[in-house]
GROMACS .gro file of C-alpha atoms in nm:
model
  271
    1UNK     CA    1  13.471  11.124  14.663
    2UNK     CA    2  13.852  11.145  14.638
    3UNK     CA    3  13.862  11.288  15.001
    4UNK     CA    4  13.645  11.009  15.143
    5UNK     CA    5  13.867  10.744  14.943
    6UNK     CA    6  14.180  10.884  15.116
    7UNK     CA    7  14.012  10.888  15.464
    8UNK     CA    8  13.952  10.507  15.413
    9UNK     CA    9  14.298  10.448  15.306
   10UNK     CA   10  14.434  10.642  15.609
   11UNK     CA   11  14.201  10.452  15.864
   12UNK     CA   12  14.288  10.117  15.692
   13UNK     CA   13  14.663  10.217  15.757
   14UNK     CA   14  14.565  10.264  16.135
   15UNK     CA   15  14.405   9.921  16.104
   16UNK     CA   16  14.734   9.763  15.969
   17UNK     CA   17  14.931   9.926  16.267
   18UNK     CA   18  14.673   9.779  16.507
   19UNK     CA   19  14.748   9.436  16.379
   20UNK     CA   20  15.110   9.466  16.520
   21UNK     CA   21  15.007   9.439  16.885
   22UNK     CA   22  14.808   9.114  16.800
   23UNK     CA   23  15.085   8.960  16.620
   24UNK     CA   24  15.333   9.090  16.888
   25UNK     CA   25  15.115   8.930  17.144
   26UNK     CA   26  15.127   8.595  16.976
   27UNK     CA   27  15.505   8.604  16.919
   28UNK     CA   28  15.553   8.688  17.301
   29UNK     CA   29  15.316   8.405  17.406
   30UNK     CA   30  15.525   8.180  17.176
   31UNK     CA   31  15.857   8.279  17.343
   32UNK     CA   32  15.731   8.202  17.706
   33UNK     CA   33  15.831   7.863  17.814
   34UNK     CA   34  15.510   7.730  17.923
   35UNK     CA   35  15.334   7.854  17.625
   36UNK     CA   36  15.601   7.719  17.386
   37UNK     CA   37  15.559   7.367  17.548
   38UNK     CA   38  15.143   7.387  17.544
   39UNK     CA   39  15.090   7.562  17.197
   40UNK     CA   40  14.751   7.637  17.256
   41UNK     CA   41  14.701   8.009  17.199
   42UNK     CA   42  15.004   8.160  17.023
   43UNK     CA   43  14.946   8.037  16.664
   44UNK     CA   44  14.562   8.132  16.666
   45UNK     CA   45  14.651   8.483  16.799
   46UNK     CA   46  14.943   8.526  16.532
   47UNK     CA   47  14.722   8.384  16.245
   48UNK     CA   48  14.452   8.639  16.338
   49UNK     CA   49  14.694   8.937  16.353
   50UNK     CA   50  14.835   8.842  16.005
   51UNK     CA   51  14.497   8.812  15.872
   52UNK     CA   52  14.382   9.162  16.017
   53UNK     CA   53  14.697   9.304  15.872
   54UNK     CA   54  14.613   9.160  15.502
   55UNK     CA   55  14.263   9.266  15.523
   56UNK     CA   56  14.359   9.594  15.644
   57UNK     CA   57  14.618   9.625  15.346
   58UNK     CA   58  14.343   9.531  15.109
   59UNK     CA   59  14.136   9.820  15.242
   60UNK     CA   60  14.438  10.058  15.225
   61UNK     CA   61  14.504   9.978  14.874
   62UNK     CA   62  14.124  10.006  14.784
   63UNK     CA   63  14.074  10.339  14.952
   64UNK     CA   64  14.403  10.500  14.794
   65UNK     CA   65  14.337  10.358  14.440
   66UNK     CA   66  13.962  10.373  14.437
   67UNK     CA   67  13.909   9.999  14.408
   68UNK     CA   68  13.543   9.928  14.501
   69UNK     CA   69  13.582   9.548  14.502
   70UNK     CA   70  13.861   9.576  14.754
   71UNK     CA   71  13.688   9.808  14.990
   72UNK     CA   72  13.382   9.575  14.973
   73UNK     CA   73  13.613   9.285  15.074
   74UNK     CA   74  13.740   9.490  15.343
   75UNK     CA   75  13.413   9.593  15.512
   76UNK     CA   76  13.291   9.232  15.513
   77UNK     CA   77  13.631   9.064  15.581
   78UNK     CA   78  13.692   9.314  15.882
   79UNK     CA   79  13.363   9.282  16.028
   80UNK     CA   80  13.413   8.913  16.043
   81UNK     CA   81  13.751   8.959  16.188
   82UNK     CA   82  13.626   9.168  16.463
   83UNK     CA   83  13.365   8.943  16.540
   84UNK     CA   84  13.651   8.659  16.576
   85UNK     CA   85  13.866   8.878  16.772
   86UNK     CA   86  13.584   8.960  17.035
   87UNK     CA   87  13.496   8.591  17.076
   88UNK     CA   88  13.862   8.521  17.150
   89UNK     CA   89  13.879   8.817  17.402
   90UNK     CA   90  13.571   8.685  17.581
   91UNK     CA   91  13.700   8.291  17.537
   92UNK     CA   92  14.027   8.384  17.724
   93UNK     CA   93  13.846   8.580  17.991
   94UNK     CA   94  13.598   8.303  18.060
   95UNK     CA   95  13.879   8.006  18.074
   96UNK     CA   96  14.102   8.206  18.289
   97UNK     CA   97  13.846   8.344  18.533
   98UNK     CA   98  13.914   8.058  18.759
   99UNK     CA   99  14.229   7.951  18.949
  100UNK     CA  100  14.471   8.098  19.217
  101UNK     CA  101  14.752   8.023  19.442
  102UNK     CA  102  14.710   7.908  19.801
  103UNK     CA  103  14.931   8.043  20.075
  104UNK     CA  104  15.115   7.789  20.308
  105UNK     CA  105  15.252   7.861  20.672
  106UNK     CA  106  15.607   8.002  20.662
  107UNK     CA  107  15.627   8.017  20.285
  108UNK     CA  108  15.641   8.326  20.044
  109UNK     CA  109  15.556   8.109  19.734
  110UNK     CA  110  15.225   7.977  19.659
  111UNK     CA  111  15.100   7.628  19.624
  112UNK     CA  112  14.859   7.534  19.335
  113UNK     CA  113  14.580   7.280  19.301
  114UNK     CA  114  14.455   7.151  18.944
  115UNK     CA  115  14.080   7.150  19.054
  116UNK     CA  116  14.085   7.519  19.085
  117UNK     CA  117  14.122   7.553  18.727
  118UNK     CA  118  13.845   7.558  18.433
  119UNK     CA  119  13.743   7.226  18.300
  120UNK     CA  120  13.871   7.359  17.930
  121UNK     CA  121  14.215   7.420  18.070
  122UNK     CA  122  14.247   7.122  18.276
  123UNK     CA  123  14.157   6.908  17.963
  124UNK     CA  124  14.460   7.042  17.775
  125UNK     CA  125  14.683   6.887  18.040
  126UNK     CA  126  14.524   6.589  18.201
  127UNK     CA  127  14.538   6.330  17.926
  128UNK     CA  128  14.874   6.117  17.953
  129UNK     CA  129  14.927   6.163  17.574
  130UNK     CA  130  14.926   6.550  17.586
  131UNK     CA  131  15.097   6.562  17.934
  132UNK     CA  132  15.387   6.330  17.830
  133UNK     CA  133  15.502   6.572  17.558
  134UNK     CA  134  15.456   6.878  17.778
  135UNK     CA  135  15.640   6.723  18.077
  136UNK     CA  136  15.923   6.633  17.815
  137UNK     CA  137  15.920   6.982  17.704
  138UNK     CA  138  15.925   7.128  18.059
  139UNK     CA  139  16.192   6.902  18.194
  140UNK     CA  140  16.433   7.007  17.896
  141UNK     CA  141  16.439   7.386  18.037
  142UNK     CA  142  16.669   7.498  18.311
  143UNK     CA  143  16.378   7.671  18.531
  144UNK     CA  144  16.434   7.416  18.816
  145UNK     CA  145  16.845   7.401  18.792
  146UNK     CA  146  16.822   7.769  18.819
  147UNK     CA  147  16.678   7.735  19.185
  148UNK     CA  148  16.986   7.555  19.299
  149UNK     CA  149  17.223   7.825  19.181
  150UNK     CA  150  17.012   8.102  19.342
  151UNK     CA  151  16.888   7.940  19.683
  152UNK     CA  152  17.151   7.755  19.908
  153UNK     CA  153  16.969   7.787  20.253
  154UNK     CA  154  16.638   7.660  20.326
  155UNK     CA  155  16.504   7.977  20.451
  156UNK     CA  156  16.620   8.179  20.162
  157UNK     CA  157  16.439   7.930  19.942
  158UNK     CA  158  16.119   7.930  20.152
  159UNK     CA  159  16.112   8.307  20.117
  160UNK     CA  160  16.170   8.306  19.747
  161UNK     CA  161  15.900   8.443  19.503
  162UNK     CA  162  15.881   8.136  19.294
  163UNK     CA  163  15.690   8.116  18.974
  164UNK     CA  164  15.376   7.885  18.952
  165UNK     CA  165  15.575   7.645  18.735
  166UNK     CA  166  15.881   7.642  18.982
  167UNK     CA  167  15.655   7.592  19.281
  168UNK     CA  168  15.444   7.320  19.114
  169UNK     CA  169  15.713   7.148  18.922
  170UNK     CA  170  16.045   7.183  19.087
  171UNK     CA  171  15.964   7.072  19.465
  172UNK     CA  172  15.722   6.858  19.640
  173UNK     CA  173  15.396   7.008  19.792
  174UNK     CA  174  15.460   7.157  20.112
  175UNK     CA  175  15.199   6.952  20.316
  176UNK     CA  176  15.413   6.635  20.237
  177UNK     CA  177  15.649   6.753  20.494
  178UNK     CA  178  15.979   6.691  20.299
  179UNK     CA  179  16.306   6.813  20.435
  180UNK     CA  180  16.486   7.056  20.239
  181UNK     CA  181  16.857   6.945  20.107
  182UNK     CA  182  16.864   7.205  19.815
  183UNK     CA  183  16.563   7.338  19.599
  184UNK     CA  184  16.535   7.022  19.375
  185UNK     CA  185  16.658   6.763  19.646
  186UNK     CA  186  16.423   6.669  19.943
  187UNK     CA  187  16.420   6.379  20.181
  188UNK     CA  188  16.211   6.222  20.469
  189UNK     CA  189  15.857   6.302  20.394
  190UNK     CA  190  15.634   6.346  20.715
  191UNK     CA  191  15.302   6.257  20.552
  192UNK     CA  192  15.333   6.052  20.221
  193UNK     CA  193  14.971   6.031  20.199
  194UNK     CA  194  14.864   6.405  20.230
  195UNK     CA  195  14.849   6.446  19.855
  196UNK     CA  196  14.898   6.197  19.563
  197UNK     CA  197  15.173   6.426  19.445
  198UNK     CA  198  15.379   6.335  19.758
  199UNK     CA  199  15.429   5.982  19.599
  200UNK     CA  200  15.492   6.137  19.251
  201UNK     CA  201  15.810   6.337  19.380
  202UNK     CA  202  16.144   6.204  19.276
  203UNK     CA  203  16.468   6.341  19.353
  204UNK     CA  204  16.606   6.227  19.004
  205UNK     CA  205  16.653   6.568  18.835
  206UNK     CA  206  16.472   6.469  18.511
  207UNK     CA  207  16.172   6.355  18.717
  208UNK     CA  208  16.126   6.583  19.027
  209UNK     CA  209  15.753   6.673  19.015
  210UNK     CA  210  15.682   6.692  18.656
  211UNK     CA  211  15.421   6.412  18.688
  212UNK     CA  212  15.254   6.579  18.965
  213UNK     CA  213  14.907   6.746  18.962
  214UNK     CA  214  15.081   7.048  19.111
  215UNK     CA  215  15.306   7.081  18.822
  216UNK     CA  216  15.005   7.077  18.581
  217UNK     CA  217  14.832   7.349  18.810
  218UNK     CA  218  15.148   7.551  18.804
  219UNK     CA  219  15.165   7.547  18.425
  220UNK     CA  220  14.790   7.645  18.412
  221UNK     CA  221  14.861   7.928  18.667
  222UNK     CA  222  15.136   8.066  18.436
  223UNK     CA  223  14.927   8.032  18.129
  224UNK     CA  224  14.648   8.218  18.304
  225UNK     CA  225  14.882   8.502  18.397
  226UNK     CA  226  15.030   8.537  18.060
  227UNK     CA  227  14.691   8.491  17.884
  228UNK     CA  228  14.525   8.762  18.098
  229UNK     CA  229  14.821   8.993  17.963
  230UNK     CA  230  14.758   8.902  17.621
  231UNK     CA  231  14.385   8.949  17.656
  232UNK     CA  232  14.425   9.294  17.762
  233UNK     CA  233  14.629   9.374  17.459
  234UNK     CA  234  14.383   9.193  17.233
  235UNK     CA  235  14.083   9.395  17.417
  236UNK     CA  236  14.244   9.750  17.350
  237UNK     CA  237  14.309   9.618  16.998
  238UNK     CA  238  13.962   9.527  16.934
  239UNK     CA  239  13.830   9.856  17.067
  240UNK     CA  240  14.074  10.018  16.829
  241UNK     CA  241  13.942   9.811  16.522
  242UNK     CA  242  13.580   9.872  16.608
  243UNK     CA  243  13.621  10.249  16.596
  244UNK     CA  244  13.838  10.223  16.282
  245UNK     CA  245  13.580  10.026  16.120
  246UNK     CA  246  13.296  10.239  16.204
  247UNK     CA  247  13.501  10.535  16.058
  248UNK     CA  248  13.553  10.350  15.762
  249UNK     CA  249  13.195  10.252  15.713
  250UNK     CA  250  13.083  10.634  15.741
  251UNK     CA  251  13.353  10.711  15.494
  252UNK     CA  252  13.264  10.436  15.243
  253UNK     CA  253  12.907  10.552  15.267
  254UNK     CA  254  12.985  10.929  15.194
  255UNK     CA  255  13.202  10.813  14.900
  256UNK     CA  256  12.907  10.621  14.755
  257UNK     CA  257  12.673  10.919  14.818
  258UNK     CA  258  12.914  11.151  14.661
  259UNK     CA  259  12.926  10.928  14.362
  260UNK     CA  260  12.564  10.887  14.341
  261UNK     CA  261  12.501  11.273  14.370
  262UNK     CA  262  12.805  11.348  14.103
  263UNK     CA  263  12.617  11.102  13.837
  264UNK     CA  264  12.284  11.265  13.917
  265UNK     CA  265  12.433  11.624  13.861
  266UNK     CA  266  12.572  11.502  13.564
  267UNK     CA  267  12.278  11.353  13.422
  268UNK     CA  268  12.073  11.663  13.512
  269UNK     CA  269  12.346  11.875  13.318
  270UNK     CA  270  12.325  11.654  12.999
  271UNK     CA  271  11.937  11.702  12.995
   0.00000   0.00000   0.00000
């Protein structure tokens, strides 16, 4: 029984270690510009990671110090957390399954359209109340100003590997036919009605295309890329937690069987 309890303690220590990638994924998302402005996924991931850590710690203490109540709490709580983590992994995959950039002639960067993305993601940015806050956050960053320092010539800019946010928010849509002056200053559009975003463009450095649907789409494209990376981390952690949980269940069952057998032997000897 002592051996089984020690095994339970050891595997719960592994579960504690597995909580670190979950917490780390949440912190990484919180540090990214787009996620820090939207604030959708990072806190649920961080909170889930912290709860996994606490539950695993309870199982670790219950295993080494042989506290059955903590072990039972661990087995029930960890099962619930595994289900929640599995739901989160599937949810992230489903809301990021749609959406990709579109190539334009003579451009290395891609253009992004809001309608390409899932309805759930679109609803996070379409309401004016939500977008006003996000737009204010994005415009306070230096992502567009950095382009002016990096690219002086039009052809250099057209060949630049812009991020989705930079492509959608820092310049007008290519199909509008604006003439390049610098990365954040464009004049003389050829087709102002090609896209409603053509009318939204403003050379004011605090406005640019932050009100454009292309900016919203660029934000969602960035979120998709980062969420997919986080989802891979969560999936690997989920698989690890499932294995740890199954081993823990077997060890706990063996410990209970050994205890019952020991009591039976003791009772038999007393008779």
